[in-house]
JSON list of C-alpha atoms in Angstrom, two decimals:
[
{"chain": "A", "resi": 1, "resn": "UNK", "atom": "CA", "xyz": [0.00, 0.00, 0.00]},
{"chain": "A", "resi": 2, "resn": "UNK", "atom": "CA", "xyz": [1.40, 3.27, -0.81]},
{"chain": "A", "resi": 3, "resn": "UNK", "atom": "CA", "xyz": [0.89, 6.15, 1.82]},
{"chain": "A", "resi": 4, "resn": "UNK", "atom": "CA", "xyz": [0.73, 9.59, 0.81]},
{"chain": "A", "resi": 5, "resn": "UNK", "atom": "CA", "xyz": [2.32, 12.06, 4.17]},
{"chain": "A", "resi": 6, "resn": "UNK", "atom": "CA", "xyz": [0.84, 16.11, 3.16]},
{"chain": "A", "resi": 7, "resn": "UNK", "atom": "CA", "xyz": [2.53, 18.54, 5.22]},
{"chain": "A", "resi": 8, "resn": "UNK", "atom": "CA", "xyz": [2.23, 21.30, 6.60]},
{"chain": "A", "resi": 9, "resn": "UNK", "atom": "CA", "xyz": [-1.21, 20.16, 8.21]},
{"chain": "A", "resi": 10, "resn": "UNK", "atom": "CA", "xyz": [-2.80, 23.53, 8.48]},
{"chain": "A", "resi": 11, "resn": "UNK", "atom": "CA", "xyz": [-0.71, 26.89, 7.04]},
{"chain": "A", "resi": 12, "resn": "UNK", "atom": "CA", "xyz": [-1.97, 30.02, 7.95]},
{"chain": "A", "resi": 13, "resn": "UNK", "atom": "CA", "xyz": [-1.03, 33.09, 5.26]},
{"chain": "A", "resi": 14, "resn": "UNK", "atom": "CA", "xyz": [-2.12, 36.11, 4.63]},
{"chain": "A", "resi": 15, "resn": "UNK", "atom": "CA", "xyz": [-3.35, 37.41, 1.02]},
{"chain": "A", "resi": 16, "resn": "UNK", "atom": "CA", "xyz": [-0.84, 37.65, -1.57]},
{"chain": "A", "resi": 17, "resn": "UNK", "atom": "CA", "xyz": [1.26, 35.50, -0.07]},
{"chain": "A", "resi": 18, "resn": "UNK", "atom": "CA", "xyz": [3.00, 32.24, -1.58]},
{"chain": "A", "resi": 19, "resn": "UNK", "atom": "CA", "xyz": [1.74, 29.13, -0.55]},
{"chain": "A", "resi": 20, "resn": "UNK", "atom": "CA", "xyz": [3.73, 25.69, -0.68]},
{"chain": "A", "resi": 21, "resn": "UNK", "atom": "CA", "xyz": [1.82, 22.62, 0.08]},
{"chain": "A", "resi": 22, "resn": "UNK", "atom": "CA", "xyz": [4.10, 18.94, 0.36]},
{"chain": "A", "resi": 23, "resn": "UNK", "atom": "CA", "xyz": [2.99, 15.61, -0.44]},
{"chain": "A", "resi": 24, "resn": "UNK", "atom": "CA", "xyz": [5.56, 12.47, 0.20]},
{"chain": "A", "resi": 25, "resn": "UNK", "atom": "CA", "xyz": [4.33, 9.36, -1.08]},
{"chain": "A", "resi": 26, "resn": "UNK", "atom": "CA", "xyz": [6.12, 6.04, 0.55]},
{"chain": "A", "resi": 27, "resn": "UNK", "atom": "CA", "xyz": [6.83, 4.28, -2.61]},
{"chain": "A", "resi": 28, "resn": "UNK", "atom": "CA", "xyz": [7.26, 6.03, -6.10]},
{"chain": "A", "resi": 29, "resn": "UNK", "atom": "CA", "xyz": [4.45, 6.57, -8.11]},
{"chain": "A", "resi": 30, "resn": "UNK", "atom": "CA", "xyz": [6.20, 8.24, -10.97]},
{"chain": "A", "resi": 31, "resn": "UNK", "atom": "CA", "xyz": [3.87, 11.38, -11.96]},
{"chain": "A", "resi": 32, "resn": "UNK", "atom": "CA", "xyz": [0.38, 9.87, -10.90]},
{"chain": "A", "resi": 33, "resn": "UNK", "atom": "CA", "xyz": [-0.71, 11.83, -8.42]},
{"chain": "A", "resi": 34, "resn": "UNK", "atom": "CA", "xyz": [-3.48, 14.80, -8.23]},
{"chain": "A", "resi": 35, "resn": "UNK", "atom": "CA", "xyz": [-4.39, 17.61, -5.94]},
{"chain": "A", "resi": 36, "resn": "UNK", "atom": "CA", "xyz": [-8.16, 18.33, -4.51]},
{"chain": "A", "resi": 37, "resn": "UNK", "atom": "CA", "xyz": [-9.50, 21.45, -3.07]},
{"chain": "A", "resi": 38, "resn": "UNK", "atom": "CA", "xyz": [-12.12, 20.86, -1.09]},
{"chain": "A", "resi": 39, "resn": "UNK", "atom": "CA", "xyz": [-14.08, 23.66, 0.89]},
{"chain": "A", "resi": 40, "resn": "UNK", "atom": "CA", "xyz": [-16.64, 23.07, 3.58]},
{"chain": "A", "resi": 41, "resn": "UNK", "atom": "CA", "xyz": [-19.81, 21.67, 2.14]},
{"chain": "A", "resi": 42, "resn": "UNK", "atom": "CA", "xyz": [-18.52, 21.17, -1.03]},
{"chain": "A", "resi": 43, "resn": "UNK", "atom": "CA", "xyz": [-17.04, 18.20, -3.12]},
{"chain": "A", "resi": 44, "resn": "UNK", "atom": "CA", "xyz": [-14.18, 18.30, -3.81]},
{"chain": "A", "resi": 45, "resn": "UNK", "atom": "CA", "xyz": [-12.79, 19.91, -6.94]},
{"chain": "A", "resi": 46, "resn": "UNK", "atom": "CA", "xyz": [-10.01, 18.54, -9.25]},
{"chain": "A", "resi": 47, "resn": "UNK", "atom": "CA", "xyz": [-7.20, 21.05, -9.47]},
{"chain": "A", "resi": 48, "resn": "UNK", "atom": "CA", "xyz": [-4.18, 18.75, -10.81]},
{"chain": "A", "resi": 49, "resn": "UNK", "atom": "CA", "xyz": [-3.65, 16.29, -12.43]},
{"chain": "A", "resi": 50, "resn": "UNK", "atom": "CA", "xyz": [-0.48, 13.66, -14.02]},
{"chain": "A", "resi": 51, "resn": "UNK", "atom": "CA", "xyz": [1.35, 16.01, -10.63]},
{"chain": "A", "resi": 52, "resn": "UNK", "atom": "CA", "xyz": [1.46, 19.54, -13.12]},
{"chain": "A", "resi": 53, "resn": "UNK", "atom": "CA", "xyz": [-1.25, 19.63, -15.31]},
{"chain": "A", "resi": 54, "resn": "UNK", "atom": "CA", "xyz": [-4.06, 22.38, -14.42]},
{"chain": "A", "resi": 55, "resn": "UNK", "atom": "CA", "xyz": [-7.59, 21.23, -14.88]},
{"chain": "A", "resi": 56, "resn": "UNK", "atom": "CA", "xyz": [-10.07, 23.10, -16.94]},
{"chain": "A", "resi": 57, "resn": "UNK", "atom": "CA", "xyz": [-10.93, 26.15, -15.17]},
{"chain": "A", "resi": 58, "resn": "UNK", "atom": "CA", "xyz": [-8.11, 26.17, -12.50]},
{"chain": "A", "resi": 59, "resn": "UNK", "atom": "CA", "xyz": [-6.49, 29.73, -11.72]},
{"chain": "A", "resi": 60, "resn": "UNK", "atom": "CA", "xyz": [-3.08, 29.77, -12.91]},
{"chain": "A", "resi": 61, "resn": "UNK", "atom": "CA", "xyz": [-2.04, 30.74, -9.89]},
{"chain": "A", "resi": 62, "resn": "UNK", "atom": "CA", "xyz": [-2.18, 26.96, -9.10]},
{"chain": "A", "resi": 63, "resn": "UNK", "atom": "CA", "xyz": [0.76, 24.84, -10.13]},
{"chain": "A", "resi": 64, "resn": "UNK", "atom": "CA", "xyz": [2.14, 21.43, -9.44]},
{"chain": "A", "resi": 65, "resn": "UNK", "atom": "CA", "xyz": [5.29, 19.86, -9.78]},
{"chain": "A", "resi": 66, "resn": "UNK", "atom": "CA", "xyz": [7.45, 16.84, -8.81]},
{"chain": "A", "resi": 67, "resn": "UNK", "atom": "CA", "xyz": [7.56, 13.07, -9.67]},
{"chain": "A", "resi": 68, "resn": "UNK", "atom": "CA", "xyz": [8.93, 9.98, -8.07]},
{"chain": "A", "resi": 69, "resn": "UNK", "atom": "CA", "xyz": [7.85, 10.74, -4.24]},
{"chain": "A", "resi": 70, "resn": "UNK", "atom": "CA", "xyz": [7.98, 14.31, -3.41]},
{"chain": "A", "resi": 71, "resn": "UNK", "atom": "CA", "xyz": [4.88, 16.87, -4.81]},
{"chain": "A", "resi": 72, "resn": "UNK", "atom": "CA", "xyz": [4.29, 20.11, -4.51]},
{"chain": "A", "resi": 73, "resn": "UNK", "atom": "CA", "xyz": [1.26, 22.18, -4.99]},
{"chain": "A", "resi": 74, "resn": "UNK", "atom": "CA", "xyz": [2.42, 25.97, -5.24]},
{"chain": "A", "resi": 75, "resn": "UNK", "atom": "CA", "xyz": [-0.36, 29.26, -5.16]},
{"chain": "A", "resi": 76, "resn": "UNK", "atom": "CA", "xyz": [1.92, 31.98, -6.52]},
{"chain": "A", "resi": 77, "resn": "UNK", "atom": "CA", "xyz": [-0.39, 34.55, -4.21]},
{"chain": "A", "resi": 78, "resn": "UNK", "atom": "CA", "xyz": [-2.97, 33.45, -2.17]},
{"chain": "A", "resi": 79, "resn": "UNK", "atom": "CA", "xyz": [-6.64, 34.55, -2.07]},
{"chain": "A", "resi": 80, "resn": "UNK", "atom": "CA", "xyz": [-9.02, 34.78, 0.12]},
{"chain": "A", "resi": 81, "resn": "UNK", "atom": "CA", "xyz": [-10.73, 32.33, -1.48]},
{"chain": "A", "resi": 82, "resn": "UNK", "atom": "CA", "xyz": [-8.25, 29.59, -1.34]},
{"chain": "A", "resi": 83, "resn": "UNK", "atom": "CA", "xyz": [-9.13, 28.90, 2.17]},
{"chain": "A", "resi": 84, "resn": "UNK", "atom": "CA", "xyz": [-9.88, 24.87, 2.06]},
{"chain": "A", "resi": 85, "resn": "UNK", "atom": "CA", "xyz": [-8.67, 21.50, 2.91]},
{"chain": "A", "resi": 86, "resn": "UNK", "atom": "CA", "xyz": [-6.09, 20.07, 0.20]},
{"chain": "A", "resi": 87, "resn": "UNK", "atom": "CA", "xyz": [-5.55, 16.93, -0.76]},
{"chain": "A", "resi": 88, "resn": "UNK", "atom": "CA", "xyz": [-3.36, 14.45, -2.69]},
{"chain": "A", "resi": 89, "resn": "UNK", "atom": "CA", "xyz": [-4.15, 11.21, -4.52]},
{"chain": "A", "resi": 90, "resn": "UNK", "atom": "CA", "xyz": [-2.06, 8.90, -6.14]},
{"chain": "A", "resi": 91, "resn": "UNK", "atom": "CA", "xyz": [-3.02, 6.43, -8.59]},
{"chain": "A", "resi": 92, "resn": "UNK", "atom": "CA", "xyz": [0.06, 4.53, -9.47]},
{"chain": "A", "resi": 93, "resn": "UNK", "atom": "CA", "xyz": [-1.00, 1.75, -7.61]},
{"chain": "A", "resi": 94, "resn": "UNK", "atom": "CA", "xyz": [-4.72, 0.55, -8.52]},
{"chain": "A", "resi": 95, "resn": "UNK", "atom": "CA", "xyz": [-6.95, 0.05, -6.95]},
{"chain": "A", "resi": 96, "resn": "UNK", "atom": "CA", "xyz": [-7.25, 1.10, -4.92]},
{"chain": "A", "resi": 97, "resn": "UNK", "atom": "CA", "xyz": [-4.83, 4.55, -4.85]},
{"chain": "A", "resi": 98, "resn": "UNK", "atom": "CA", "xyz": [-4.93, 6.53, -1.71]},
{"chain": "A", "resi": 99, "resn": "UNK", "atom": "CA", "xyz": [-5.56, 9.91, -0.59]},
{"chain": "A", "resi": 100, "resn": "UNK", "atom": "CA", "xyz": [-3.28, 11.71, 2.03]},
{"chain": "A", "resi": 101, "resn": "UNK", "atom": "CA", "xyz": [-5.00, 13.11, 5.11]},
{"chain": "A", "resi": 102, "resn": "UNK", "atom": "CA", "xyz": [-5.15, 16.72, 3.84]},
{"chain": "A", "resi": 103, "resn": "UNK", "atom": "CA", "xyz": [-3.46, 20.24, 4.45]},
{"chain": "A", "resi": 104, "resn": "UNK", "atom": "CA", "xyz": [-5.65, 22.75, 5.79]},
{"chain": "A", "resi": 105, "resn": "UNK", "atom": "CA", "xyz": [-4.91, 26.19, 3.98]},
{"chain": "A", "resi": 106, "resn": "UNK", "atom": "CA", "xyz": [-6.27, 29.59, 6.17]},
{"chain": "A", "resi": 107, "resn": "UNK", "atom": "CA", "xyz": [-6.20, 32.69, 4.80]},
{"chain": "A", "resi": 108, "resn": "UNK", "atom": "CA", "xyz": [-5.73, 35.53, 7.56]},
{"chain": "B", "resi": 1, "resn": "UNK", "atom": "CA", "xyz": [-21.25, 20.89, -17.72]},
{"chain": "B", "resi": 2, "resn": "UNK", "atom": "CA", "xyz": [-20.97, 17.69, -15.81]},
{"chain": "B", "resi": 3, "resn": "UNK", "atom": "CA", "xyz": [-23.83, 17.15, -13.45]},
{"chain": "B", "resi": 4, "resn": "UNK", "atom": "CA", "xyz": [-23.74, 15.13, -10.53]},
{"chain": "B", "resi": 5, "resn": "UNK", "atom": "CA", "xyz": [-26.68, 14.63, -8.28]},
{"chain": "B", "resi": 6, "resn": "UNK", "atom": "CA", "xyz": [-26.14, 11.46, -5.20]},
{"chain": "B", "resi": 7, "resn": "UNK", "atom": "CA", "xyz": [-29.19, 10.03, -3.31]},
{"chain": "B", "resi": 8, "resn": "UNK", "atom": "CA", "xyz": [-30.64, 7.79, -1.32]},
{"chain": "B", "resi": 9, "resn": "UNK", "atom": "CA", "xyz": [-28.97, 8.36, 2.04]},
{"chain": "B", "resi": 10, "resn": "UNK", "atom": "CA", "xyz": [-30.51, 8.04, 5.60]},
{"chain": "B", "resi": 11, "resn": "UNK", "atom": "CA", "xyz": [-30.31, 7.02, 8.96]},
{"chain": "B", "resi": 12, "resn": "UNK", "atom": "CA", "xyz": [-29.41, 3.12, 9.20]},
{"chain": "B", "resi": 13, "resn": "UNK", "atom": "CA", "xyz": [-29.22, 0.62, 11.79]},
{"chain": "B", "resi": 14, "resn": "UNK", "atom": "CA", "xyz": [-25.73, -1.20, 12.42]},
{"chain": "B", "resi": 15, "resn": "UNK", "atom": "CA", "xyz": [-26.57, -4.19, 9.52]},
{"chain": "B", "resi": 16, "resn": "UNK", "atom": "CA", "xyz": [-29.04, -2.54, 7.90]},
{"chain": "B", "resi": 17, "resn": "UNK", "atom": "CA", "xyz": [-28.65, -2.02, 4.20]},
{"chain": "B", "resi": 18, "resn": "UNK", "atom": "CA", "xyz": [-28.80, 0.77, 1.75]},
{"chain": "B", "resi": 19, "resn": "UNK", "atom": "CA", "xyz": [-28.76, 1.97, -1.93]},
{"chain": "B", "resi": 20, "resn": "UNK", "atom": "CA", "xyz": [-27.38, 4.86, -3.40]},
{"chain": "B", "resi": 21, "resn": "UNK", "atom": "CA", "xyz": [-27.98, 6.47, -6.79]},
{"chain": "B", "resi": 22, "resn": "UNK", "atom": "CA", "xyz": [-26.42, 9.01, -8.29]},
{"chain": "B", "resi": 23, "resn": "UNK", "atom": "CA", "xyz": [-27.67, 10.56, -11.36]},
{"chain": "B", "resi": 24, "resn": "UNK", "atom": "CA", "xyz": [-25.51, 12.05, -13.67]},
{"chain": "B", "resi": 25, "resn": "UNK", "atom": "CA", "xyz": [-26.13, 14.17, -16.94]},
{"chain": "B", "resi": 26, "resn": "UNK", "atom": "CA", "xyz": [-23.83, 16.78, -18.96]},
{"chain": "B", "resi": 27, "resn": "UNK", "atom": "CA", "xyz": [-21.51, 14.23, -20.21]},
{"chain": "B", "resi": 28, "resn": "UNK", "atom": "CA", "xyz": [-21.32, 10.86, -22.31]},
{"chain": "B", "resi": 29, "resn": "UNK", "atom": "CA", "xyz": [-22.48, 8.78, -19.37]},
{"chain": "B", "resi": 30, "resn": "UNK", "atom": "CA", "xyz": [-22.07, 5.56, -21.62]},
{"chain": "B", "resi": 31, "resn": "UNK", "atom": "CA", "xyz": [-18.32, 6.15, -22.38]},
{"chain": "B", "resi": 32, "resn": "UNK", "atom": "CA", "xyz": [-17.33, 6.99, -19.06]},
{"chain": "B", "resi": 33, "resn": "UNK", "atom": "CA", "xyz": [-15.97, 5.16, -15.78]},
{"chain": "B", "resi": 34, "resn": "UNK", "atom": "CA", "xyz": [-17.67, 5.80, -12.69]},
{"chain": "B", "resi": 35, "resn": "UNK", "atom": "CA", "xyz": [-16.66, 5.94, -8.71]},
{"chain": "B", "resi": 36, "resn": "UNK", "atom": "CA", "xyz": [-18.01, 6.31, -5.59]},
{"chain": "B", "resi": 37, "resn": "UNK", "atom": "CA", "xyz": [-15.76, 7.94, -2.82]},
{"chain": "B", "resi": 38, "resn": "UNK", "atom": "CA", "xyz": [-16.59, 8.96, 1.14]},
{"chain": "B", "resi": 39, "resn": "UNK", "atom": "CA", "xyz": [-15.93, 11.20, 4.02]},
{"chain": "B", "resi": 40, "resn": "UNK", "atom": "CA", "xyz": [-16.41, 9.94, 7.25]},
{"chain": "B", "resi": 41, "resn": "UNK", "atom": "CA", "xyz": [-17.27, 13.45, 9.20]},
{"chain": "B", "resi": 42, "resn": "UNK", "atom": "CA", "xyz": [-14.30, 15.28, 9.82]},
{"chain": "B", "resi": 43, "resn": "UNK", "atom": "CA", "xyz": [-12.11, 13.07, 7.84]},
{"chain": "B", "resi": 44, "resn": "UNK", "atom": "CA", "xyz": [-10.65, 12.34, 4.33]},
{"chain": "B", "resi": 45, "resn": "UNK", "atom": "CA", "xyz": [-11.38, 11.23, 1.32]},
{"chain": "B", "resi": 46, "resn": "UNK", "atom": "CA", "xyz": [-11.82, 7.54, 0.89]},
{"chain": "B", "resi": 47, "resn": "UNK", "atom": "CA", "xyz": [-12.43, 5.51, -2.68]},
{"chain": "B", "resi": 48, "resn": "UNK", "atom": "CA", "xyz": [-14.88, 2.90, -2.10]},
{"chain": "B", "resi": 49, "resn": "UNK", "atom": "CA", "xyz": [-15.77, 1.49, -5.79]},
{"chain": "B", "resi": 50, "resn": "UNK", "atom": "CA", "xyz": [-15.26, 1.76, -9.57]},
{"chain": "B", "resi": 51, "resn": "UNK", "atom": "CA", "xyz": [-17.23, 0.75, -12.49]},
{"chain": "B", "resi": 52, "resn": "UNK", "atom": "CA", "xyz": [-16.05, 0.96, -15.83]},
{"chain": "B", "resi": 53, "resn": "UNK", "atom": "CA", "xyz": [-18.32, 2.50, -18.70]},
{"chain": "B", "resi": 54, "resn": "UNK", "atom": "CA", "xyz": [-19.84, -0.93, -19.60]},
{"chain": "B", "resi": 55, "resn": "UNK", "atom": "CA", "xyz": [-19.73, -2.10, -16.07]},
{"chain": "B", "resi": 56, "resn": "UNK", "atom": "CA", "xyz": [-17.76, -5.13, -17.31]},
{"chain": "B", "resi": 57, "resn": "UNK", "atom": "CA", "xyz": [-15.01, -4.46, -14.81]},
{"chain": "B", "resi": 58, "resn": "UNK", "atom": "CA", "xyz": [-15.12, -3.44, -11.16]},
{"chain": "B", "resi": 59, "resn": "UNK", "atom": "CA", "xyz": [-12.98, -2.95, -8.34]},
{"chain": "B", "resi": 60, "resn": "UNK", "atom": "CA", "xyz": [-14.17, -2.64, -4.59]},
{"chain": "B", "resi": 61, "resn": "UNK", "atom": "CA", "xyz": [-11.59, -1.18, -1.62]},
{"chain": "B", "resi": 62, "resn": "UNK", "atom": "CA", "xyz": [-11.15, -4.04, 1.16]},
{"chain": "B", "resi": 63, "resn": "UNK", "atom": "CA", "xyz": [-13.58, -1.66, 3.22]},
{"chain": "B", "resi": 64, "resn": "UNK", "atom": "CA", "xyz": [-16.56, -2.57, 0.51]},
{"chain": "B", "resi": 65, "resn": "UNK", "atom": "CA", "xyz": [-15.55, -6.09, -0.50]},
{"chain": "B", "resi": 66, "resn": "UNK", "atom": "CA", "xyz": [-18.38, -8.70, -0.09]},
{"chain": "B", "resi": 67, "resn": "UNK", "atom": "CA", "xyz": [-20.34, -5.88, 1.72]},
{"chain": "B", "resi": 68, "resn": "UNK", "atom": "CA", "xyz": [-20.66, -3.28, -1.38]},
{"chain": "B", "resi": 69, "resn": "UNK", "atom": "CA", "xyz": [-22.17, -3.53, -4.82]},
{"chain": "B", "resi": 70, "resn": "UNK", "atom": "CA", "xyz": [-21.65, -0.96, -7.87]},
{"chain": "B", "resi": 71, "resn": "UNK", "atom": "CA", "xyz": [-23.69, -0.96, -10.56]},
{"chain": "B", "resi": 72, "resn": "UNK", "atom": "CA", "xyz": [-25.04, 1.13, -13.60]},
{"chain": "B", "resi": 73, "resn": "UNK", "atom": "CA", "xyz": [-27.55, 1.88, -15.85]},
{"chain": "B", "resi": 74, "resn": "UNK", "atom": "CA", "xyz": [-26.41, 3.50, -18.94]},
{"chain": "B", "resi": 75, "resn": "UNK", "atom": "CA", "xyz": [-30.38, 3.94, -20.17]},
{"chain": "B", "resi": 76, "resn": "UNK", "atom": "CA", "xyz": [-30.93, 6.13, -17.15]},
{"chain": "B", "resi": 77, "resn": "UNK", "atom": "CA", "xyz": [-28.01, 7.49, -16.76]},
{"chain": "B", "resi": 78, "resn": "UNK", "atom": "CA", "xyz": [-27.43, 6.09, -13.48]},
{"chain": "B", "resi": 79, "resn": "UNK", "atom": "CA", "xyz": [-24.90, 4.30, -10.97]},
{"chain": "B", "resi": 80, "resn": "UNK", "atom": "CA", "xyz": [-25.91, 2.68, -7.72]},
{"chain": "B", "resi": 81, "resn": "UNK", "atom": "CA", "xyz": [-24.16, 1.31, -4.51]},
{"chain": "B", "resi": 82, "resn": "UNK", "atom": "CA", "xyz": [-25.64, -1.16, -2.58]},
{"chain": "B", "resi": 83, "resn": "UNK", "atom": "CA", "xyz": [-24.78, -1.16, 0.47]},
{"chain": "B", "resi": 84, "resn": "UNK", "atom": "CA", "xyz": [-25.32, -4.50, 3.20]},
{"chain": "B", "resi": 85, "resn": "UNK", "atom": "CA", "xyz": [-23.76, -5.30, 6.50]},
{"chain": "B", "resi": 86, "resn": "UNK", "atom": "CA", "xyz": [-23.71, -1.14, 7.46]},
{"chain": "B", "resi": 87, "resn": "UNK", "atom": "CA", "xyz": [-21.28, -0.71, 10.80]},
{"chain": "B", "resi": 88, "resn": "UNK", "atom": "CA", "xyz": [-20.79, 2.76, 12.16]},
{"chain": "B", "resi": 89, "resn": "UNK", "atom": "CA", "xyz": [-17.14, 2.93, 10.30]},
{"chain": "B", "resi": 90, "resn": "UNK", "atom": "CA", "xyz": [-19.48, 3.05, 7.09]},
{"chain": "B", "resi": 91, "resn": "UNK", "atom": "CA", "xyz": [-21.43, 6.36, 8.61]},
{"chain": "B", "resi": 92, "resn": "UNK", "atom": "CA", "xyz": [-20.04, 9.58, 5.92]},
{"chain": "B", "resi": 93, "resn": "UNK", "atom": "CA", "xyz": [-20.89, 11.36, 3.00]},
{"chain": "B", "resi": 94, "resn": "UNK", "atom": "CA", "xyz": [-20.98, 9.58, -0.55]},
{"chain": "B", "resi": 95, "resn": "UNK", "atom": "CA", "xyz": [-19.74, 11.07, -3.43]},
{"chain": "B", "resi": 96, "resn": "UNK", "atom": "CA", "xyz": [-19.85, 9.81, -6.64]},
{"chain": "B", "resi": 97, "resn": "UNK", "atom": "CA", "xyz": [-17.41, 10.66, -9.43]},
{"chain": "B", "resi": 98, "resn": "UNK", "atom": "CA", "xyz": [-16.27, 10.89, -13.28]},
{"chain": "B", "resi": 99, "resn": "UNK", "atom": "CA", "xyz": [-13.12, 8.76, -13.39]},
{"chain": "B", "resi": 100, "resn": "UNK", "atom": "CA", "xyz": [-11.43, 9.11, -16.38]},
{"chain": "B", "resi": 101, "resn": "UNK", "atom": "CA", "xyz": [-8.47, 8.47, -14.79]},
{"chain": "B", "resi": 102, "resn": "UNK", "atom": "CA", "xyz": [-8.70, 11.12, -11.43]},
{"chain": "B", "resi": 103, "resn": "UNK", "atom": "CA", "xyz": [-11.71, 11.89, -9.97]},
{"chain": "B", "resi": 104, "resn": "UNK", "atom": "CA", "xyz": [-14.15, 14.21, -11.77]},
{"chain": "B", "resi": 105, "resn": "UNK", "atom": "CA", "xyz": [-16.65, 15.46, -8.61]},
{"chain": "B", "resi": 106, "resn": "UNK", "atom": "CA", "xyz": [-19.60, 17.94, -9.20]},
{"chain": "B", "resi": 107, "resn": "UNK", "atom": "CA", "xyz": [-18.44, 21.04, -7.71]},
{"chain": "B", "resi": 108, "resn": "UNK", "atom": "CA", "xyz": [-21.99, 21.97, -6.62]},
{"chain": "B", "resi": 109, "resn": "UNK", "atom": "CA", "xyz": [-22.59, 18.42, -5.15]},
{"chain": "B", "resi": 110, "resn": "UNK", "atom": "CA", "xyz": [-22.69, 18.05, -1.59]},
{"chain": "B", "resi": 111, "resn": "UNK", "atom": "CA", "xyz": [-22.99, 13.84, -1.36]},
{"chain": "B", "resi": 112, "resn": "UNK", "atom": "CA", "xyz": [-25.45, 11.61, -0.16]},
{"chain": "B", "resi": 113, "resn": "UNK", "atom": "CA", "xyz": [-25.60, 11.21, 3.62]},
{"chain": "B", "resi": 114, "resn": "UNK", "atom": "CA", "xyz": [-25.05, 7.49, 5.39]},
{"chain": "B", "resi": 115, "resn": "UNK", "atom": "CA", "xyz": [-25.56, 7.64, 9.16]},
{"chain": "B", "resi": 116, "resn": "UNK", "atom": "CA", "xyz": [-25.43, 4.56, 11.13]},
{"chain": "B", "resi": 117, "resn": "UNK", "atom": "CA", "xyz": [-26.54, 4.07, 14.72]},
{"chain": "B", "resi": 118, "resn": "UNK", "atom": "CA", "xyz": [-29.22, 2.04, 16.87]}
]
């Protein structure tokens, strides 16, 4: 089973700031991996995808990048509308994949 | 635009059973694989089941095996999840999902809710 470890767990920025959002996956899974954003109530919304590719509609303000077993999901200047949980999935392995347990971004 | 609408949720007792729908529209239905995911309150994200677009092939998570069944209608536009055997670790929200090959959700879907308690 391959475990996907997000860190920070919660980051707390103000507007305009950078944000930088880890995930470490325990075996490598190449570039299958995606980032979520998922805001309270809501489902969650596909941001990333293959690790750096945008999804329709995404902000480019959101990027992605890495491979192997260390991601990153970057927002060049955050908004006050980025406030939401974050997550990672990888499907290198499946089925079943796995999600990690989330960053929590809060925008002052 | 991809529409995604989840249903049949409710209050359950531990082994009860249940069956979900979702309803989907905006998109070939036919020609596309289909998942459902939870979120246990407070918690993450969890893929439960897959479907491909004939519903030849399926996959179950070791939570769902021999408890879960997926299925589809492609005349109606439709994929279920029957659900038997219900224990309170099954109690979250059910999303179901486009799955080309990551997770497609409706952005204005909220889930189906699946509480379980005596």
């Amino acid at each position: 089973e391959i475990v996907l470890t997000q860190s920070p767990a919660t980051l707390s920025l103000s507007p305009g700031e950078r944000a930088t959002l880890s995930c470490r996956a325990s075996h490598r899974i190449s570039t299958y991996l995606a980032w979520y954003q998922q805001k309270p109530g809501q489902a969650p919304r596909l941001l990333i995808s293959d690790a750096s590719n945008r999804a329709r509609g995404i902000p480019d303000r959101f990027s992605g990048g890495g491979s192997a077993t260390d991601f990153t999901l970057t927002i060049s200047s955050v908004e006050p509308e980025d406030s939401a949980v974050y997550y990672c999935h990888q499907r290198s392995a499946w089925p079943p994949g796995s999600f990690g347990q989330g960053t929590r971004l809060e925008i002052k | 635009q991809m529409h995604l609408v989840e249903s049949g949720g409710a209050l359950v007792k531990p082994g009860g059973s249940l069956r979900l729908s979702c309803a989907a529209s905006g998109f070939s239905f036919s020609d596309s694989k289909m998942s459902w995911v939870r979120q246990a309150p407070g918690k993450g994200l969890e893929w439960i089941s897959d479907i491909s677009s004939s519903g030849s092939v399926i996959n179950y998570a070791d939570t769902a095996k021999g408890r879960f069944t997926i299925s589809r209608d492609n005349t109606k536009n439709l994929v279920y999840l029957q659900m038997t055997s219900l224990t309170t670790d099954d109690a979250a929200i059910y999303y179901c999902a486009r799955d080309p090959r990551y997770f497609e959700f409706d952005p204005r879907g909220q889930g189906t809710l699946v509480a379980v308690s005596s």
